């Protein structure tokens, strides 16, 4: 059976058609009020952005969702988990500081902030899923303990899984550091011929696996946890891994974690994907590159696979923007994420998500 995915475009000629009002209408039409009960502690899962980037969801949009949750009688809080890599969200103190600096304070959003895996990412529980890669997964305790969830995802490209939407937001974003380590579990290597010895990989490595000796970087495989931050920041693109064998397993492991987070709240999660400012990289990067396609709109569903499949399809229908990281010949109808990174099969998260029962790739797009 097809899953329903609701869509609004971004055209506005009156106040009633403003993006804020469209978001509120999308919440209602997608039936999210039925997911919430009076006095629910409702987790609004989102990404607060890394210092230096600006691609995260506008806090004013988040406020519309917060107000709708409150109108249902529930008690919302904004939440995310700490990062595995060393950045401005590596612990709850820096994470909350970054969120406040990016405008996610109570005055703007109307909801308190809770980092779901605690001060140092040690607040988690084991949750049984019995899948191919994991029998149990480690999930952020305060996200699991919530009564219901609304997952807000900025849809964009990603350096290791092709693209990030609801599945990545659930899987990687629902895990503490220990769970993120379980998902990555890949080793990086350095091409000595192209390495400039700048040391940026050393600076971001959370495990001290990267060092610079005699003007070249080296990564100790025994210490490397495969978080991929060195790959993201390397200006020479000298860092690599076995894309053919390691990345498919990473994508499947991430999807199993998404399954775990979803199963912790059966029939109590709504998803909204924001197809605006669609950048080539994750919002975990400390910059935001130019968008690869024009803005598309907002989508809502109770099915994480269906909403990501619809998002993927809508992005690929767009023209590729010439002043972006996309190759110039990646036009309307081309797979934008494959054009960006042909060595990554990002759609595997959709196929595998359907195979393990996370959701359906078959969807009905309902245009509002």
Coordinates of C-alpha atoms in Angstrom, one line a residue:
X1 CA 0.0 0.0 0.0
X2 CA 1.3 3.5 -0.9
X3 CA 2.3 5.8 2.0
X4 CA 0.9 9.3 1.9
X5 CA 3.4 12.2 1.5
X6 CA 2.0 15.7 1.6
X7 CA 3.7 18.5 -0.3
X8 CA 3.5 22.3 -0.3
X9 CA 5.5 24.5 -2.7
X10 CA 7.1 27.8 -1.7
X11 CA 4.9 30.2 -3.8
X12 CA 3.3 32.9 -1.7
X13 CA 1.3 36.0 -2.8
X14 CA -0.7 36.5 0.4
X15 CA -0.3 36.2 4.2
X16 CA -2.4 33.0 4.1
X17 CA 0.1 31.5 1.6
X18 CA 3.2 32.4 3.7
X19 CA 5.7 29.6 4.4
X20 CA 4.8 29.7 8.1
X21 CA 1.1 29.2 7.4
X22 CA 1.9 26.5 4.8
X23 CA 3.9 24.6 7.4
X24 CA 1.0 24.8 9.9
X25 CA -1.4 23.5 7.3
X26 CA 1.0 20.7 6.3
X27 CA 1.1 19.6 10.0
X28 CA -2.7 19.4 10.1
X29 CA -3.2 17.8 6.7
X30 CA -0.6 15.1 7.4
X31 CA -2.6 14.1 10.5
X32 CA 0.2 14.8 13.0
X33 CA -2.4 15.9 15.7
X34 CA -3.5 12.3 15.8
X35 CA 0.0 11.2 16.8
X36 CA 0.1 13.4 19.9
X37 CA -1.7 13.0 23.2
X38 CA -2.4 15.5 26.0
X39 CA 0.7 16.0 28.2
X40 CA 3.0 14.1 25.8
X41 CA 6.6 15.0 26.2
X42 CA 7.2 15.4 22.5
X43 CA 10.7 15.4 21.1
X44 CA 11.2 17.7 18.1
X45 CA 14.3 16.1 16.5
X46 CA 16.4 18.4 14.3
X47 CA 19.9 19.5 13.6
X48 CA 21.1 22.8 15.2
X49 CA 23.9 23.2 12.6
X50 CA 27.7 23.4 13.1
X51 CA 29.4 26.7 13.8
X52 CA 30.3 28.3 10.4
X53 CA 27.4 26.7 8.5
X54 CA 24.0 28.2 7.8
X55 CA 22.1 25.5 6.1
X56 CA 20.1 24.3 9.1
X57 CA 16.4 24.7 9.3
X58 CA 15.3 28.3 10.1
X59 CA 14.2 28.5 13.8
X60 CA 11.2 30.6 12.7
X61 CA 10.0 27.5 10.8
X62 CA 10.6 25.4 13.9
X63 CA 8.4 27.7 15.9
X64 CA 5.4 26.9 13.7
X65 CA 5.8 23.2 14.5
X66 CA 6.3 23.9 18.2
X67 CA 3.1 25.9 18.3
X68 CA 1.2 23.1 16.5
X69 CA 2.5 20.6 19.0
X70 CA 1.4 22.8 21.9
X71 CA -2.1 23.3 20.4
X72 CA -2.5 19.5 20.5
X73 CA -1.9 19.6 24.3
X74 CA 1.6 18.1 24.2
X75 CA 4.8 19.6 25.7
X76 CA 7.5 19.9 23.0
X77 CA 11.2 20.1 23.4
X78 CA 13.9 20.6 20.8
X79 CA 16.6 17.9 20.8
X80 CA 19.6 16.3 19.0
X81 CA 22.6 14.1 20.0
X82 CA 26.2 15.1 20.4
X83 CA 28.6 14.5 17.6
X84 CA 31.3 11.9 17.3
X85 CA 33.8 14.2 15.8
X86 CA 35.4 17.2 17.5
X87 CA 33.3 20.3 16.6
X88 CA 31.0 22.7 18.2
X89 CA 28.5 20.1 19.2
X90 CA 30.8 17.4 20.7
X91 CA 29.4 17.8 24.2
X92 CA 26.1 19.2 25.6
X93 CA 27.6 22.5 26.8
X94 CA 29.1 23.4 23.4
X95 CA 26.1 21.9 21.6
X96 CA 23.6 24.1 23.5
X97 CA 25.8 27.1 23.0
X98 CA 25.8 26.5 19.2
X99 CA 22.0 26.0 19.2
X100 CA 21.5 29.3 21.0
X101 CA 23.9 31.2 18.8
X102 CA 22.0 29.9 15.8
X103 CA 18.7 31.2 17.1
X104 CA 17.1 28.1 18.7
X105 CA 16.5 29.7 22.1
X106 CA 13.1 29.7 23.8
X107 CA 12.3 33.3 22.8
X108 CA 12.3 32.4 19.1
X109 CA 11.2 28.7 19.1
X110 CA 9.0 28.6 22.2
X111 CA 10.5 25.2 23.3
X112 CA 13.3 24.2 25.7
X113 CA 16.5 22.5 24.5
X114 CA 17.5 19.0 25.7
X115 CA 20.6 17.2 24.4
X116 CA 19.2 13.7 24.3
X117 CA 22.4 11.7 25.0
X118 CA 23.6 13.9 27.9
X119 CA 26.6 16.0 28.8
X120 CA 29.3 13.7 27.3
X121 CA 27.1 11.4 25.1
X122 CA 26.9 8.7 27.8
X123 CA 23.1 8.8 28.3
X124 CA 21.7 6.0 26.2
X125 CA 19.9 2.7 26.3
X126 CA 20.2 -0.6 24.3
X127 CA 17.2 -1.4 22.1
X128 CA 16.6 -4.7 20.5
X129 CA 16.0 -4.8 16.7
X130 CA 17.5 -8.2 15.6
X131 CA 18.6 -7.1 12.1
X132 CA 21.5 -8.1 9.8
X133 CA 24.2 -5.9 11.4
X134 CA 22.8 -5.3 14.9
X135 CA 20.9 -7.4 17.4
X136 CA 20.7 -4.3 19.6
X137 CA 21.3 -0.6 18.9
X138 CA 22.4 2.1 21.3
X139 CA 19.9 5.0 21.3
X140 CA 19.8 8.4 23.1
X141 CA 17.9 7.8 26.3
X142 CA 15.9 11.1 26.4
X143 CA 14.8 10.7 22.8
X144 CA 13.6 7.1 23.5
X145 CA 11.9 8.3 26.7
X146 CA 9.9 10.9 24.9
X147 CA 6.2 10.0 24.4
X148 CA 6.1 11.1 20.7
X149 CA 8.4 12.7 18.1
X150 CA 8.3 15.1 15.2
X151 CA 11.4 14.8 13.1
X152 CA 12.4 17.9 11.1
X153 CA 15.0 17.2 8.5
X154 CA 16.9 19.5 6.1
X155 CA 17.3 17.4 3.0
X156 CA 20.8 17.7 1.4
X157 CA 23.8 15.8 0.1
X158 CA 26.2 13.9 2.3
X159 CA 29.8 12.9 2.0
X160 CA 29.4 9.3 3.1
X161 CA 25.8 8.2 2.6
X162 CA 24.9 10.2 -0.5
X163 CA 22.1 12.3 0.9
X164 CA 20.6 13.0 4.3
X165 CA 16.9 13.2 5.1
X166 CA 14.6 11.6 7.7
X167 CA 16.4 8.3 7.7
X168 CA 19.8 9.8 8.5
X169 CA 18.2 12.2 11.0
X170 CA 16.7 9.2 12.8
X171 CA 19.7 6.8 12.5
X172 CA 22.8 8.9 13.0
X173 CA 21.0 11.6 14.8
X174 CA 19.3 9.3 17.3
X175 CA 22.5 7.6 18.4
X176 CA 25.0 8.6 21.1
X177 CA 28.7 8.6 20.3
X178 CA 29.0 4.9 21.0
X179 CA 26.2 4.2 18.5
X180 CA 27.7 6.5 15.9
X181 CA 31.0 4.5 16.3
X182 CA 29.0 1.3 15.7
X183 CA 27.6 2.7 12.5
X184 CA 30.8 4.1 11.0
X185 CA 33.3 1.4 11.7
X186 CA 35.4 2.1 8.6
X187 CA 39.1 3.1 8.2
X188 CA 40.5 6.1 6.3
X189 CA 43.7 6.3 4.4
X190 CA 45.8 9.2 3.1
X191 CA 47.2 9.6 -0.4
X192 CA 50.7 10.8 0.4
X193 CA 51.2 12.2 -3.1
X194 CA 48.4 14.8 -2.8
X195 CA 48.5 15.5 0.9
X196 CA 49.7 19.0 1.7
X197 CA 50.3 18.4 5.4
X198 CA 47.9 21.2 6.4
X199 CA 46.8 19.4 9.6
X200 CA 43.1 20.0 9.3
X201 CA 42.4 16.2 9.5
X202 CA 44.5 16.1 12.7
X203 CA 42.5 19.0 14.2
X204 CA 39.1 17.4 13.7
X205 CA 39.9 13.8 14.6
X206 CA 38.1 12.8 17.8
X207 CA 40.4 9.9 18.5
X208 CA 43.8 11.3 17.7
X209 CA 44.2 8.9 14.9
X210 CA 45.5 11.5 12.4
X211 CA 49.0 13.0 12.8
X212 CA 51.3 15.1 10.6
X213 CA 54.9 13.9 10.3
X214 CA 57.5 15.4 7.9
X215 CA 54.8 17.5 6.2
X216 CA 52.4 14.6 5.5
X217 CA 49.3 13.3 7.3
X218 CA 49.1 9.7 8.6
X219 CA 46.0 7.9 9.9
X220 CA 46.4 5.1 12.4
X221 CA 44.0 2.4 11.3
X222 CA 43.8 0.9 14.8
X223 CA 42.5 4.2 16.2
X224 CA 40.4 5.4 13.3
X225 CA 36.6 5.0 13.9
X226 CA 35.6 6.1 10.4
X227 CA 33.6 9.2 11.3
X228 CA 34.6 10.8 8.0
X229 CA 35.3 14.3 9.3
X230 CA 38.9 14.2 8.0
X231 CA 37.5 13.3 4.6
X232 CA 35.1 16.3 4.8
X233 CA 37.7 18.9 5.8
X234 CA 40.6 17.8 3.6
X235 CA 41.2 20.6 1.1
X236 CA 43.3 18.4 -1.2
X237 CA 40.8 15.5 -1.1
X238 CA 43.7 13.3 -0.2
X239 CA 41.8 11.1 2.3
X240 CA 40.0 8.1 1.0
X241 CA 38.5 4.7 2.1
X242 CA 37.2 1.6 0.4
X243 CA 34.0 3.1 -1.0
X244 CA 32.9 -0.1 -2.7
X245 CA 32.9 -2.4 0.4
X246 CA 32.8 0.0 3.4
X247 CA 30.1 2.5 2.5
X248 CA 27.2 0.1 1.7
X249 CA 27.7 -1.5 5.1
X250 CA 27.7 2.0 6.7
X251 CA 24.5 2.9 5.0
X252 CA 22.8 -0.3 6.1
X253 CA 24.0 0.1 9.7
X254 CA 22.7 3.7 9.7
X255 CA 19.3 2.5 8.4
X256 CA 19.1 -0.1 11.1
X257 CA 19.7 2.5 13.7
X258 CA 16.9 4.6 12.1
X259 CA 14.7 1.5 12.4
X260 CA 15.5 1.3 16.1
X261 CA 14.6 4.9 16.8
X262 CA 11.3 4.6 14.9
X263 CA 10.4 1.3 16.7
X264 CA 10.9 3.0 20.0
X265 CA 7.9 5.2 19.1
X266 CA 5.6 3.1 16.9
X267 CA 2.8 5.1 15.3
X268 CA 3.9 8.2 17.3
X269 CA 6.3 9.9 14.9
X270 CA 5.7 12.5 12.2
X271 CA 8.3 13.6 9.6
X272 CA 8.8 16.9 7.9
X273 CA 11.5 17.3 5.2
X274 CA 12.6 20.8 4.2
X275 CA 13.7 20.9 0.5
X276 CA 15.3 24.3 0.7
X277 CA 18.9 25.4 0.5
X278 CA 19.8 21.9 -0.7
X279 CA 23.5 21.9 -0.2
X280 CA 26.0 19.2 -1.3
X281 CA 27.3 18.5 2.2
X282 CA 25.9 17.6 5.6
X283 CA 25.0 20.4 8.0
X284 CA 27.8 18.9 10.2
X285 CA 30.3 20.7 8.0
X286 CA 31.6 24.0 9.3
X287 CA 30.5 25.7 6.1
X288 CA 27.5 25.7 3.7
X289 CA 28.2 25.4 0.0
X290 CA 26.0 26.9 -2.7
X291 CA 22.7 25.0 -3.3
X292 CA 22.8 22.4 -6.0
X293 CA 19.2 22.8 -7.2
X294 CA 16.4 25.5 -6.7
X295 CA 14.3 25.3 -3.6
X296 CA 11.5 22.9 -3.9
X297 CA 9.1 23.0 -0.8
X298 CA 8.1 21.2 2.3
X299 CA 7.0 17.5 2.7
X300 CA 5.3 15.7 5.6
X301 CA 4.5 12.0 6.2
X302 CA 4.4 9.4 8.9
X303 CA 6.7 7.1 6.8
X304 CA 10.4 8.0 6.8
X305 CA 11.2 5.9 3.8
X306 CA 8.4 7.4 1.7
X307 CA 9.2 11.0 2.6
X308 CA 12.9 10.5 1.7
X309 CA 12.0 8.7 -1.5
X310 CA 9.7 11.6 -2.5
X311 CA 12.3 14.1 -1.5
X312 CA 15.0 12.3 -3.5
X313 CA 12.7 12.2 -6.6
X314 CA 11.7 15.8 -6.4
X315 CA 15.3 17.0 -6.1
X316 CA 16.3 14.9 -9.1
X317 CA 13.6 16.4 -11.2
X318 CA 15.1 19.9 -10.7
X319 CA 17.6 21.6 -13.0
X320 CA 21.1 21.5 -11.6
X321 CA 22.4 25.0 -10.7
X322 CA 25.5 25.8 -12.6
X323 CA 27.1 27.9 -9.9
X324 CA 27.3 24.8 -7.6
X325 CA 29.4 21.8 -6.9
X326 CA 27.3 19.8 -9.5
X327 CA 28.9 19.0 -12.8
X328 CA 27.5 21.3 -15.5
X329 CA 25.9 18.4 -17.4
X330 CA 23.7 17.3 -14.4
X331 CA 20.4 18.6 -15.6
X332 CA 16.7 18.0 -14.9
X333 CA 15.9 14.3 -14.3
X334 CA 19.5 13.4 -13.5
X335 CA 20.4 11.9 -10.1
X336 CA 22.0 14.9 -8.4
X337 CA 23.5 13.0 -5.6
X338 CA 25.1 10.4 -8.0
X339 CA 26.4 13.4 -10.1
X340 CA 28.0 14.8 -6.9
X341 CA 29.5 11.5 -5.7
X342 CA 29.2 8.6 -8.3
X343 CA 30.9 6.2 -5.9
X344 CA 28.1 6.4 -3.3
X345 CA 24.8 4.5 -3.7
X346 CA 22.7 6.8 -1.5
X347 CA 19.4 5.2 -2.6
X348 CA 20.6 2.1 -0.7
X349 CA 19.1 3.6 2.5
X350 CA 15.7 3.7 0.8
X351 CA 15.9 0.1 -0.5
X352 CA 17.3 -1.3 2.7
X353 CA 14.9 0.7 4.8
X354 CA 12.0 -0.8 2.9
X355 CA 13.5 -4.3 3.1
X356 CA 13.8 -4.2 6.9
X357 CA 10.3 -2.7 7.5
X358 CA 11.2 0.9 8.2
X359 CA 8.8 2.1 5.6
X360 CA 7.7 2.0 2.0
X361 CA 9.3 3.4 -1.2
X362 CA 5.8 3.4 -2.8
X363 CA 4.2 6.7 -2.0
X364 CA 1.3 8.9 -3.1
X365 CA 2.3 12.6 -3.4
X366 CA -0.6 14.8 -2.2
X367 CA 0.0 18.4 -3.4
X368 CA -1.7 20.9 -1.1

